[in-house]
């Protein structure tokens, strides 16, 4: 037996409900008159190789110092930025990446997200991947959650779930897993709903991983997929 992405999506929504990702602090951005899309970009870079709880501490620090904007990151002293994002780990590297990305948006797009995101998905993805420190997962997270472009995000949780659940994925490479989800959903979901479904499904897979599948001992009895999953214990 195999499970299709649409069946998976319906089962997970029925069990866990909508997740409404990406988490952003709307109140902060209203007050500061800043663009929440930059918080998503910063979060997508800071979450590389670390747990989200560590990213939240770094984001709180950036907000406390009112530097969660392109202009502020471009101009902030590098050493100060390192201290603010220390909790997210690899802070030397991540400071460089934030500075580079913000400077790029500043110089090439004059801080204008509309200008940056209102182009063809393939073109922006290619451009993002050419930037230092931006891999496929970070690029797709930025495109999907900040740019509202229909591109599916594959993370470490998705990869590990794909090894347990009987999906018909060609290999465990990023591109094959992405293709598996997108290929079916593009044909079974209305085009206007695709972005929402990609956002939700990614978040729901993280939820499934944390709640059931990727615990030390998988909690199969309470898992929404238990009847369909060959690895169910
Ligand atoms: S049934 Fe068990 S192994 Fe299968 S997805 Fe659920 S928790 Fe993971």
Tab-separated table of C-alpha atoms and ligand atoms in Angstrom:
chain	number	residue	atom	x	y	z
A	1	UNK	CA	0.000	0.000	0.000
A	2	UNK	CA	1.224	3.522	-0.751
A	3	UNK	CA	0.030	6.882	0.534
A	4	UNK	CA	-0.513	9.833	-1.793
A	5	UNK	CA	0.377	13.384	-0.703
A	6	UNK	CA	-3.293	14.403	-0.877
A	7	UNK	CA	-4.400	11.517	1.365
A	8	UNK	CA	-1.596	12.395	3.740
A	9	UNK	CA	-2.611	16.061	3.756
A	10	UNK	CA	-6.268	15.273	4.487
A	11	UNK	CA	-5.399	12.861	7.282
A	12	UNK	CA	-3.010	15.295	8.928
A	13	UNK	CA	-5.403	18.252	8.699
A	14	UNK	CA	-8.225	16.139	10.140
A	15	UNK	CA	-6.036	15.084	13.054
A	16	UNK	CA	-3.885	18.099	13.827
A	17	UNK	CA	-5.886	20.950	12.286
A	18	UNK	CA	-4.382	23.883	10.370
A	19	UNK	CA	-0.996	25.098	11.626
A	20	UNK	CA	-1.019	28.611	10.093
A	21	UNK	CA	2.731	28.806	9.447
A	22	UNK	CA	5.047	30.776	9.268
A	23	UNK	CA	4.948	32.165	12.829
A	24	UNK	CA	5.533	35.931	12.728
A	25	UNK	CA	5.059	38.728	15.211
A	26	UNK	CA	2.418	40.841	13.459
A	27	UNK	CA	2.151	43.232	16.419
A	28	UNK	CA	5.882	44.030	16.271
A	29	UNK	CA	5.772	44.803	12.554
A	30	UNK	CA	2.651	46.957	12.863
A	31	UNK	CA	4.288	48.950	15.618
A	32	UNK	CA	7.635	49.293	13.868
A	33	UNK	CA	6.080	49.677	10.409
A	34	UNK	CA	8.454	46.961	9.246
A	35	UNK	CA	7.861	44.198	6.704
A	36	UNK	CA	7.029	40.786	8.276
A	37	UNK	CA	8.500	39.030	5.222
A	38	UNK	CA	11.952	39.942	6.471
A	39	UNK	CA	11.270	38.107	9.752
A	40	UNK	CA	10.514	34.985	7.686
A	41	UNK	CA	13.765	35.378	5.728
A	42	UNK	CA	15.795	35.872	8.899
A	43	UNK	CA	14.056	32.892	10.547
A	44	UNK	CA	14.729	30.694	7.501
A	45	UNK	CA	18.449	31.506	7.681
A	46	UNK	CA	18.744	31.216	11.449
A	47	UNK	CA	16.950	27.864	11.594
A	48	UNK	CA	19.674	26.162	9.554
A	49	UNK	CA	21.051	23.290	11.685
A	50	UNK	CA	19.247	24.299	14.846
A	51	UNK	CA	15.948	23.874	16.662
A	52	UNK	CA	13.287	26.557	16.258
A	53	UNK	CA	13.288	27.320	19.983
A	54	UNK	CA	16.854	28.683	19.603
A	55	UNK	CA	15.798	30.793	16.633
A	56	UNK	CA	12.954	32.317	18.652
A	57	UNK	CA	15.427	33.588	21.253
A	58	UNK	CA	17.532	35.208	18.513
A	59	UNK	CA	14.456	36.772	16.884
A	60	UNK	CA	13.332	38.134	20.257
A	61	UNK	CA	16.752	39.764	20.667
A	62	UNK	CA	16.592	41.313	17.210
A	63	UNK	CA	13.132	42.676	18.004
A	64	UNK	CA	14.229	43.951	21.395
A	65	UNK	CA	16.945	45.977	19.653
A	66	UNK	CA	14.575	46.922	16.801
A	67	UNK	CA	16.866	45.569	14.106
A	68	UNK	CA	14.492	43.189	12.318
A	69	UNK	CA	14.578	45.044	8.991
A	70	UNK	CA	16.816	45.016	5.921
A	71	UNK	CA	18.131	48.487	6.597
A	72	UNK	CA	18.980	47.728	10.227
A	73	UNK	CA	20.807	44.478	9.408
A	74	UNK	CA	22.793	46.190	6.656
A	75	UNK	CA	24.012	48.876	9.034
A	76	UNK	CA	24.376	47.055	12.342
A	77	UNK	CA	27.857	46.367	13.679
A	78	UNK	CA	28.786	42.739	12.937
A	79	UNK	CA	29.961	41.953	16.464
A	80	UNK	CA	26.696	43.234	17.941
A	81	UNK	CA	24.692	41.124	15.513
A	82	UNK	CA	26.688	38.012	16.454
A	83	UNK	CA	25.780	38.473	20.113
A	84	UNK	CA	22.100	38.988	19.302
A	85	UNK	CA	21.802	35.780	17.283
A	86	UNK	CA	24.188	33.673	19.370
A	87	UNK	CA	21.432	31.340	20.593
A	88	UNK	CA	20.825	30.065	17.043
A	89	UNK	CA	24.307	28.501	16.831
A	90	UNK	CA	26.911	28.911	14.039
A	91	UNK	CA	26.536	32.611	14.733
A	92	UNK	CA	29.683	33.735	12.850
A	93	UNK	CA	28.459	32.044	9.700
A	94	UNK	CA	24.845	33.146	10.175
A	95	UNK	CA	25.897	36.752	10.797
A	96	UNK	CA	27.721	36.710	7.443
A	97	UNK	CA	24.688	35.181	5.732
A	98	UNK	CA	22.238	37.709	7.178
A	99	UNK	CA	24.515	40.601	6.292
A	100	UNK	CA	25.060	39.303	2.750
A	101	UNK	CA	21.379	38.664	2.128
A	102	UNK	CA	20.237	42.001	3.532
A	103	UNK	CA	22.926	43.873	1.591
A	104	UNK	CA	21.883	42.065	-1.575
A	105	UNK	CA	18.205	43.047	-1.151
A	106	UNK	CA	19.271	46.576	-0.247
A	107	UNK	CA	21.569	47.163	-3.215
A	108	UNK	CA	19.800	45.227	-5.940
A	109	UNK	CA	16.141	45.724	-4.935
A	110	UNK	CA	16.284	48.897	-2.784
A	111	UNK	CA	14.626	46.982	0.134
A	112	UNK	CA	11.586	46.413	-2.080
A	113	UNK	CA	10.143	42.936	-1.432
A	114	UNK	CA	7.500	43.431	-4.097
A	115	UNK	CA	10.203	43.945	-6.697
A	116	UNK	CA	12.115	40.898	-5.453
A	117	UNK	CA	9.199	38.468	-5.181
A	118	UNK	CA	7.011	39.522	-8.109
A	119	UNK	CA	9.022	37.600	-10.669
A	120	UNK	CA	8.940	34.103	-12.016
A	121	UNK	CA	9.430	31.418	-9.332
A	122	UNK	CA	12.216	29.623	-11.222
A	123	UNK	CA	14.108	32.855	-11.728
A	124	UNK	CA	13.971	33.876	-8.049
A	125	UNK	CA	14.819	30.343	-6.870
A	126	UNK	CA	17.846	30.272	-9.129
A	127	UNK	CA	18.924	33.653	-7.833
A	128	UNK	CA	18.457	32.630	-4.194
A	129	UNK	CA	20.475	29.445	-4.695
A	130	UNK	CA	23.332	31.460	-6.145
A	131	UNK	CA	23.680	33.401	-2.875
A	132	UNK	CA	26.211	32.169	-0.353
A	133	UNK	CA	24.675	30.053	2.411
A	134	UNK	CA	21.257	29.665	0.772
A	135	UNK	CA	20.484	26.026	0.034
A	136	UNK	CA	17.263	24.513	-1.376
A	137	UNK	CA	15.439	24.284	1.958
A	138	UNK	CA	16.148	27.912	2.880
A	139	UNK	CA	15.342	29.124	-0.643
A	140	UNK	CA	12.027	27.240	-0.745
A	141	UNK	CA	11.061	28.401	2.759
A	142	UNK	CA	11.655	32.011	1.726
A	143	UNK	CA	9.794	31.581	-1.565
A	144	UNK	CA	6.810	29.775	-0.058
A	145	UNK	CA	6.295	31.578	3.221
A	146	UNK	CA	7.585	35.085	2.431
A	147	UNK	CA	6.960	35.164	-1.316
A	148	UNK	CA	3.758	33.075	-1.526
A	149	UNK	CA	5.200	31.085	-4.419
A	150	UNK	CA	4.075	27.465	-4.892
A	151	UNK	CA	7.224	25.529	-4.031
A	152	UNK	CA	7.292	22.674	-1.519
A	153	UNK	CA	9.800	22.744	1.358
A	154	UNK	CA	11.668	19.553	2.240
A	155	UNK	CA	13.376	19.498	5.615
A	156	UNK	CA	15.070	16.894	7.762
A	157	UNK	CA	11.716	15.840	9.256
A	158	UNK	CA	10.145	15.300	5.836
A	159	UNK	CA	13.163	13.269	4.727
A	160	UNK	CA	12.999	11.014	7.752
A	161	UNK	CA	9.230	10.531	7.533
A	162	UNK	CA	9.665	9.559	3.860
A	163	UNK	CA	11.835	6.667	5.015
A	164	UNK	CA	9.077	5.340	7.265
A	165	UNK	CA	5.853	6.025	5.449
A	166	UNK	CA	5.125	4.120	2.220
A	167	UNK	CA	5.411	6.971	-0.250
A	168	UNK	CA	6.455	6.334	-3.829
A	169	UNK	CA	9.525	8.560	-3.691
A	170	UNK	CA	12.319	7.771	-6.143
A	171	UNK	CA	15.166	8.478	-3.723
A	172	UNK	CA	15.845	10.395	-0.529
A	173	UNK	CA	17.333	13.373	-2.403
A	174	UNK	CA	15.839	16.823	-1.843
A	175	UNK	CA	14.715	17.113	-5.458
A	176	UNK	CA	13.054	13.696	-5.655
A	177	UNK	CA	11.097	14.242	-2.448
A	178	UNK	CA	10.044	17.719	-3.602
A	179	UNK	CA	8.980	16.320	-6.976
A	180	UNK	CA	6.950	13.547	-5.327
A	181	UNK	CA	4.850	16.008	-3.308
A	182	UNK	CA	4.507	18.681	-5.979
A	183	UNK	CA	3.809	16.366	-8.893
A	184	UNK	CA	0.652	14.886	-7.378
A	185	UNK	CA	-0.606	17.958	-5.542
A	186	UNK	CA	-0.340	20.124	-8.665
A	187	UNK	CA	-2.883	17.811	-10.292
A	188	UNK	CA	-5.216	17.208	-7.374
A	189	UNK	CA	-5.381	20.620	-5.684
A	190	UNK	CA	-6.824	23.793	-7.215
A	191	UNK	CA	-4.059	26.125	-8.384
A	192	UNK	CA	-5.302	28.944	-6.133
A	193	UNK	CA	-5.048	26.654	-3.092
A	194	UNK	CA	-1.620	25.222	-3.799
A	195	UNK	CA	0.406	27.734	-1.783
A	196	UNK	CA	-1.800	27.230	1.282
A	197	UNK	CA	-1.609	23.444	0.955
A	198	UNK	CA	2.197	23.475	0.589
A	199	UNK	CA	2.502	25.749	3.632
A	200	UNK	CA	0.194	23.617	5.727
A	201	UNK	CA	1.585	20.260	4.619
A	202	UNK	CA	5.147	21.225	5.467
A	203	UNK	CA	4.041	22.435	8.905
A	204	UNK	CA	1.893	19.313	9.419
A	205	UNK	CA	4.830	17.017	8.628
A	206	UNK	CA	6.889	18.818	11.271
A	207	UNK	CA	3.972	18.323	13.675
A	208	UNK	CA	3.747	14.608	12.826
A	209	UNK	CA	7.487	14.190	13.312
A	210	UNK	CA	7.502	15.893	16.686
A	211	UNK	CA	4.249	14.359	17.936
A	212	UNK	CA	4.690	10.798	16.768
A	213	UNK	CA	7.124	9.627	14.193
A	214	UNK	CA	10.496	10.955	15.223
A	215	UNK	CA	10.290	10.423	18.918
A	216	UNK	CA	12.881	8.017	20.357
A	217	UNK	CA	10.200	5.365	20.176
A	218	UNK	CA	7.623	6.294	17.500
A	219	UNK	CA	4.147	6.739	18.937
A	220	UNK	CA	2.354	4.726	16.286
A	221	UNK	CA	-0.809	3.973	18.223
A	222	UNK	CA	-1.871	7.611	18.285
A	223	UNK	CA	-0.458	8.404	14.828
A	224	UNK	CA	-2.975	9.482	12.149
A	225	UNK	CA	-1.194	7.212	9.656
A	226	UNK	CA	-1.070	4.079	11.784
A	227	UNK	CA	-3.448	2.025	9.620
A	228	UNK	CA	-1.624	2.892	6.414
A	229	UNK	CA	1.981	2.846	7.561
A	230	UNK	CA	4.041	-0.302	7.016
A	231	UNK	CA	6.490	0.713	9.721
A	232	UNK	CA	3.728	1.105	12.314
A	233	UNK	CA	4.819	-0.513	15.583
B	1	LIG	S1	2.621	4.861	12.143
B	1	LIG	FE1	4.510	5.046	13.333
B	1	LIG	S2	6.188	4.867	11.883
B	1	LIG	FE2	4.301	5.253	10.705
B	1	LIG	S3	4.255	7.488	10.432
B	1	LIG	FE3	3.106	7.030	12.278
B	1	LIG	S4	4.557	7.197	13.983
B	1	LIG	FE4	5.738	7.038	12.063
